[in-house]
Amino acid sequence: MTLHEQVAPDVGLIDADAERLGQVLGTLLDNALRHTPPAGSVSARATRDDGGVHLGIADTGDGIDARHLPHVFERFYRADTARDREHGGSGIGLAVARAIVVQHGGRISAASEGPGKGATFTVTLPATGPLDVS
Ligand SMILES: Nc1ncnc2c1ncn2[C@@H]1O[C@H](COP(=O)(O)OP(=O)(O)O)[C@@H](O)[C@H]1O
Ligand SMILES: [Mg+2]
């Protein structure tokens, strides 16, 4: 498994509870690692634009079918119950993650081009201060 990380130099600051935000990123990373085979890769990146700070966790793993995608943030929802049950999750990680992000005035989204094509989760949070701080 290859792990990449990339933080834009001008990403700036966000006003967040570090422990709770760490929990969100931990959930996304845990899911990505669990759904990606050893030959795959997981990347974490942080970027900034007018819309805020974007924290993305992308993997090249199992992917998510389009019909499951809108539901993955629901409490207890698990896209592939037979397979996911073996992985021991309870299906609440993303529901809790979304609640934390919303409490911070942000949003979270999931994208995937389908089964086997990997998944990307993006957390967007309001940045504190102006975009151009130079
Ligand atoms: N990176 C990912 N790749 C593929 N499927 C994912 C990924 N992250 C989450 N999922 C799907 O979303 C469901 C919900 O995730 P989560 O709330 O963290 O529950 P859990 O990890 O306990 O199953 C998972 O069961 C899985 O089907
Ligand atoms: Mg999980």
PDB file of C-alpha atoms and ligand atoms in Angstrom:
ATOM      1  CA  MET A   1       0.000   0.000   0.000  1.00  0.00           C
ATOM      2  CA  THR A   2       1.337   3.392  -0.956  1.00  0.00           C
ATOM      3  CA  LEU A   3       0.340   6.400   1.096  1.00  0.00           C
ATOM      4  CA  HIS A   4       0.683   9.874  -0.393  1.00  0.00           C
ATOM      5  CA  GLU A   5       0.112  13.184   1.286  1.00  0.00           C
ATOM      6  CA  GLN A   6       0.117  16.659  -0.115  1.00  0.00           C
ATOM      7  CA  VAL A   7      -0.631  19.866   1.754  1.00  0.00           C
ATOM      8  CA  ALA A   8      -0.806  23.074  -0.272  1.00  0.00           C
ATOM      9  CA  PRO A   9       1.608  25.698   1.139  1.00  0.00           C
ATOM     10  CA  ASP A  10      -1.115  28.366   1.331  1.00  0.00           C
ATOM     11  CA  VAL A  11      -3.768  26.211   2.910  1.00  0.00           C
ATOM     12  CA  GLY A  12      -4.098  28.574   5.870  1.00  0.00           C
ATOM     13  CA  LEU A  13      -6.034  27.979   9.071  1.00  0.00           C
ATOM     14  CA  ILE A  14      -9.365  26.518  10.013  1.00  0.00           C
ATOM     15  CA  ASP A  15     -11.168  27.077  13.277  1.00  0.00           C
ATOM     16  CA  ALA A  16     -11.841  23.544  14.475  1.00  0.00           C
ATOM     17  CA  ASP A  17     -11.834  21.209  17.450  1.00  0.00           C
ATOM     18  CA  ALA A  18      -8.600  19.380  16.611  1.00  0.00           C
ATOM     19  CA  GLU A  19      -9.661  16.200  18.369  1.00  0.00           C
ATOM     20  CA  ARG A  20     -13.002  15.994  16.585  1.00  0.00           C
ATOM     21  CA  LEU A  21     -11.503  16.875  13.222  1.00  0.00           C
ATOM     22  CA  GLY A  22      -8.847  14.230  13.833  1.00  0.00           C
ATOM     23  CA  GLN A  23     -11.649  11.750  14.404  1.00  0.00           C
ATOM     24  CA  VAL A  24     -13.180  12.659  11.023  1.00  0.00           C
ATOM     25  CA  LEU A  25      -9.891  12.223   9.172  1.00  0.00           C
ATOM     26  CA  GLY A  26      -9.187   9.024  11.108  1.00  0.00           C
ATOM     27  CA  THR A  27     -12.526   7.586   9.991  1.00  0.00           C
ATOM     28  CA  LEU A  28     -11.878   8.486   6.340  1.00  0.00           C
ATOM     29  CA  LEU A  29      -8.354   7.084   6.460  1.00  0.00           C
ATOM     30  CA  ASP A  30      -9.491   3.914   8.218  1.00  0.00           C
ATOM     31  CA  ASN A  31     -12.166   3.328   5.574  1.00  0.00           C
ATOM     32  CA  ALA A  32      -9.778   4.058   2.702  1.00  0.00           C
ATOM     33  CA  LEU A  33      -7.136   1.683   4.038  1.00  0.00           C
ATOM     34  CA  ARG A  34      -9.723  -1.019   4.694  1.00  0.00           C
ATOM     35  CA  HIS A  35     -11.167  -0.804   1.191  1.00  0.00           C
ATOM     36  CA  THR A  36      -7.888  -0.670  -0.708  1.00  0.00           C
ATOM     37  CA  PRO A  37      -5.842  -3.728  -1.669  1.00  0.00           C
ATOM     38  CA  PRO A  38      -2.133  -3.942  -0.865  1.00  0.00           C
ATOM     39  CA  ALA A  39      -1.188  -2.936  -4.407  1.00  0.00           C
ATOM     40  CA  GLY A  40      -3.317   0.203  -4.228  1.00  0.00           C
ATOM     41  CA  SER A  41      -2.731   3.661  -2.877  1.00  0.00           C
ATOM     42  CA  VAL A  42      -4.354   6.144  -0.539  1.00  0.00           C
ATOM     43  CA  SER A  43      -3.746   9.886  -0.752  1.00  0.00           C
ATOM     44  CA  ALA A  44      -4.497  12.648   1.688  1.00  0.00           C
ATOM     45  CA  ARG A  45      -4.442  16.227   0.519  1.00  0.00           C
ATOM     46  CA  ALA A  46      -5.323  19.684   1.718  1.00  0.00           C
ATOM     47  CA  THR A  47      -6.073  22.576  -0.620  1.00  0.00           C
ATOM     48  CA  ARG A  48      -7.589  26.015  -0.272  1.00  0.00           C
ATOM     49  CA  ASP A  49      -9.767  28.162  -2.514  1.00  0.00           C
ATOM     50  CA  ASP A  50     -12.515  30.757  -2.188  1.00  0.00           C
ATOM     51  CA  GLY A  51     -14.874  28.039  -0.988  1.00  0.00           C
ATOM     52  CA  GLY A  52     -12.708  27.186   2.016  1.00  0.00           C
ATOM     53  CA  VAL A  53     -10.248  24.475   2.958  1.00  0.00           C
ATOM     54  CA  HIS A  54     -10.724  21.115   1.272  1.00  0.00           C
ATOM     55  CA  LEU A  55      -9.405  17.997   2.961  1.00  0.00           C
ATOM     56  CA  GLY A  56      -9.493  14.997   0.663  1.00  0.00           C
ATOM     57  CA  ILE A  57      -8.839  11.330   1.224  1.00  0.00           C
ATOM     58  CA  ALA A  58      -8.731   9.383  -2.033  1.00  0.00           C
ATOM     59  CA  ASP A  59      -8.126   5.693  -2.584  1.00  0.00           C
ATOM     60  CA  THR A  60      -7.746   3.374  -5.555  1.00  0.00           C
ATOM     61  CA  GLY A  61      -9.707   0.560  -3.920  1.00  0.00           C
ATOM     62  CA  ASP A  62     -13.150  -1.061  -3.979  1.00  0.00           C
ATOM     63  CA  GLY A  63     -15.070   2.031  -5.014  1.00  0.00           C
ATOM     64  CA  ILE A  64     -18.763   2.615  -4.307  1.00  0.00           C
ATOM     65  CA  ASP A  65     -21.672   1.810  -6.598  1.00  0.00           C
ATOM     66  CA  ALA A  66     -23.703   4.867  -7.670  1.00  0.00           C
ATOM     67  CA  ARG A  67     -26.822   3.535  -5.954  1.00  0.00           C
ATOM     68  CA  HIS A  68     -25.025   3.361  -2.597  1.00  0.00           C
ATOM     69  CA  LEU A  69     -23.177   6.658  -2.876  1.00  0.00           C
ATOM     70  CA  PRO A  70     -26.011   8.942  -1.655  1.00  0.00           C
ATOM     71  CA  HIS A  71     -26.495   6.755   1.425  1.00  0.00           C
ATOM     72  CA  VAL A  72     -23.011   6.152   2.834  1.00  0.00           C
ATOM     73  CA  PHE A  73     -23.389   8.950   5.405  1.00  0.00           C
ATOM     74  CA  GLU A  74     -26.568   7.450   6.849  1.00  0.00           C
ATOM     75  CA  ARG A  75     -26.317   5.860  10.268  1.00  0.00           C
ATOM     76  CA  PHE A  76     -25.672   2.078  10.058  1.00  0.00           C
ATOM     77  CA  TYR A  77     -25.569   2.116   6.258  1.00  0.00           C
ATOM     78  CA  ARG A  78     -23.066  -0.296   4.779  1.00  0.00           C
ATOM     79  CA  ALA A  79     -22.800  -0.604   1.020  1.00  0.00           C
ATOM     80  CA  ASP A  80     -21.753  -4.240   0.905  1.00  0.00           C
ATOM     81  CA  THR A  81     -23.020  -5.786   4.101  1.00  0.00           C
ATOM     82  CA  ALA A  82     -21.651  -9.289   3.541  1.00  0.00           C
ATOM     83  CA  ARG A  83     -18.171  -8.065   2.813  1.00  0.00           C
ATOM     84  CA  ASP A  84     -18.195  -5.132   5.196  1.00  0.00           C
ATOM     85  CA  ARG A  85     -19.380  -7.229   8.111  1.00  0.00           C
ATOM     86  CA  GLU A  86     -16.155  -9.223   7.865  1.00  0.00           C
ATOM     87  CA  HIS A  87     -14.361  -5.931   8.291  1.00  0.00           C
ATOM     88  CA  GLY A  88     -16.101  -5.424  11.613  1.00  0.00           C
ATOM     89  CA  GLY A  89     -17.310  -1.860  11.133  1.00  0.00           C
ATOM     90  CA  SER A  90     -20.649  -0.773  12.538  1.00  0.00           C
ATOM     91  CA  GLY A  91     -21.632   1.612   9.762  1.00  0.00           C
ATOM     92  CA  ILE A  92     -21.681   4.726  11.933  1.00  0.00           C
ATOM     93  CA  GLY A  93     -18.244   6.160  11.161  1.00  0.00           C
ATOM     94  CA  LEU A  94     -19.360   8.370   8.290  1.00  0.00           C
ATOM     95  CA  ALA A  95     -22.587   9.433  10.043  1.00  0.00           C
ATOM     96  CA  VAL A  96     -20.549  10.676  13.000  1.00  0.00           C
ATOM     97  CA  ALA A  97     -17.996  12.266  10.669  1.00  0.00           C
ATOM     98  CA  ARG A  98     -20.722  14.176   8.864  1.00  0.00           C
ATOM     99  CA  ALA A  99     -22.245  15.396  12.146  1.00  0.00           C
ATOM    100  CA  ILE A 100     -18.862  16.721  13.279  1.00  0.00           C
ATOM    101  CA  VAL A 101     -18.210  18.450   9.961  1.00  0.00           C
ATOM    102  CA  VAL A 102     -21.668  20.059   9.959  1.00  0.00           C
ATOM    103  CA  GLN A 103     -21.074  21.276  13.533  1.00  0.00           C
ATOM    104  CA  HIS A 104     -18.008  23.042  12.174  1.00  0.00           C
ATOM    105  CA  GLY A 105     -20.025  24.780   9.470  1.00  0.00           C
ATOM    106  CA  GLY A 106     -18.628  22.522   6.772  1.00  0.00           C
ATOM    107  CA  ARG A 107     -19.741  19.749   4.502  1.00  0.00           C
ATOM    108  CA  ILE A 108     -18.551  16.309   3.464  1.00  0.00           C
ATOM    109  CA  SER A 109     -19.064  14.493   0.200  1.00  0.00           C
ATOM    110  CA  ALA A 110     -18.275  11.141  -1.353  1.00  0.00           C
ATOM    111  CA  ALA A 111     -17.397  10.452  -4.975  1.00  0.00           C
ATOM    112  CA  SER A 112     -16.622   7.262  -6.863  1.00  0.00           C
ATOM    113  CA  GLU A 113     -16.690   6.265 -10.498  1.00  0.00           C
ATOM    114  CA  GLY A 114     -18.008   2.890  -9.419  1.00  0.00           C
ATOM    115  CA  PRO A 115     -17.017  -0.542  -8.132  1.00  0.00           C
ATOM    116  CA  GLY A 116     -13.289  -1.160  -8.408  1.00  0.00           C
ATOM    117  CA  LYS A 117     -12.597   2.457  -9.315  1.00  0.00           C
ATOM    118  CA  GLY A 118     -11.673   3.885  -5.937  1.00  0.00           C
ATOM    119  CA  ALA A 119     -13.388   6.508  -3.821  1.00  0.00           C
ATOM    120  CA  THR A 120     -12.717  10.080  -2.784  1.00  0.00           C
ATOM    121  CA  PHE A 121     -14.097  11.729   0.334  1.00  0.00           C
ATOM    122  CA  THR A 122     -13.822  15.495   0.638  1.00  0.00           C
ATOM    123  CA  VAL A 123     -14.348  17.615   3.734  1.00  0.00           C
ATOM    124  CA  THR A 124     -14.786  21.339   3.124  1.00  0.00           C
ATOM    125  CA  LEU A 125     -14.472  23.717   6.058  1.00  0.00           C
ATOM    126  CA  PRO A 126     -14.622  27.485   6.246  1.00  0.00           C
ATOM    127  CA  ALA A 127     -11.149  29.024   6.330  1.00  0.00           C
ATOM    128  CA  THR A 128     -10.312  31.713   8.849  1.00  0.00           C
ATOM    129  CA  GLY A 129      -8.689  34.787   7.372  1.00  0.00           C
ATOM    130  CA  PRO A 130      -8.285  35.919   3.784  1.00  0.00           C
ATOM    131  CA  LEU A 131      -7.201  33.600   0.991  1.00  0.00           C
ATOM    132  CA  ASP A 132      -4.157  35.666   0.081  1.00  0.00           C
ATOM    133  CA  VAL A 133      -2.136  36.119   3.255  1.00  0.00           C
ATOM    134  CA  SER A 134       1.208  36.938   1.589  1.00  0.00           C
TER     135      SER A 134
HETATM  136  N1  LIG B   1     -13.131   4.353   1.018  1.00  0.00           N
HETATM  137  C1  LIG B   1     -14.209   3.590   0.819  1.00  0.00           C
HETATM  138  N2  LIG B   1     -14.268   2.744  -0.251  1.00  0.00           N
HETATM  139  C2  LIG B   1     -15.366   1.977  -0.467  1.00  0.00           C
HETATM  140  N3  LIG B   1     -16.456   1.973   0.322  1.00  0.00           N
HETATM  141  C3  LIG B   1     -16.444   2.785   1.390  1.00  0.00           C
HETATM  142  C4  LIG B   1     -15.337   3.637   1.697  1.00  0.00           C
HETATM  143  N4  LIG B   1     -15.625   4.342   2.828  1.00  0.00           N
HETATM  144  C5  LIG B   1     -16.856   3.947   3.193  1.00  0.00           C
HETATM  145  N5  LIG B   1     -17.357   3.007   2.348  1.00  0.00           N
HETATM  146  C6  LIG B   1     -18.688   2.373   2.427  1.00  0.00           C
HETATM  147  O1  LIG B   1     -19.504   3.167   3.263  1.00  0.00           O
HETATM  148  C7  LIG B   1     -20.014   2.380   4.336  1.00  0.00           C
HETATM  149  C8  LIG B   1     -20.178   3.246   5.573  1.00  0.00           C
HETATM  150  O2  LIG B   1     -18.894   3.620   6.116  1.00  0.00           O
HETATM  151  P1  LIG B   1     -18.774   3.832   7.673  1.00  0.00           P
HETATM  152  O3  LIG B   1     -19.892   4.730   8.114  1.00  0.00           O
HETATM  153  O4  LIG B   1     -17.383   4.275   8.002  1.00  0.00           O
HETATM  154  O5  LIG B   1     -19.074   2.398   8.268  1.00  0.00           O
HETATM  155  P2  LIG B   1     -18.141   1.112   8.501  1.00  0.00           P
HETATM  156  O6  LIG B   1     -16.735   1.505   8.124  1.00  0.00           O
HETATM  157  O7  LIG B   1     -18.294   0.833   9.951  1.00  0.00           O
HETATM  158  O8  LIG B   1     -18.710   0.043   7.627  1.00  0.00           O
HETATM  159  C9  LIG B   1     -19.008   1.236   4.484  1.00  0.00           C
HETATM  160  O9  LIG B   1     -19.610   0.107   5.074  1.00  0.00           O
HETATM  161  C10 LIG B   1     -18.623   0.976   3.046  1.00  0.00           C
HETATM  162  O10 LIG B   1     -19.585   0.172   2.415  1.00  0.00           O
HETATM  163 MG    MG B   2     -15.759   3.187   8.815  1.00  0.00          MG
END
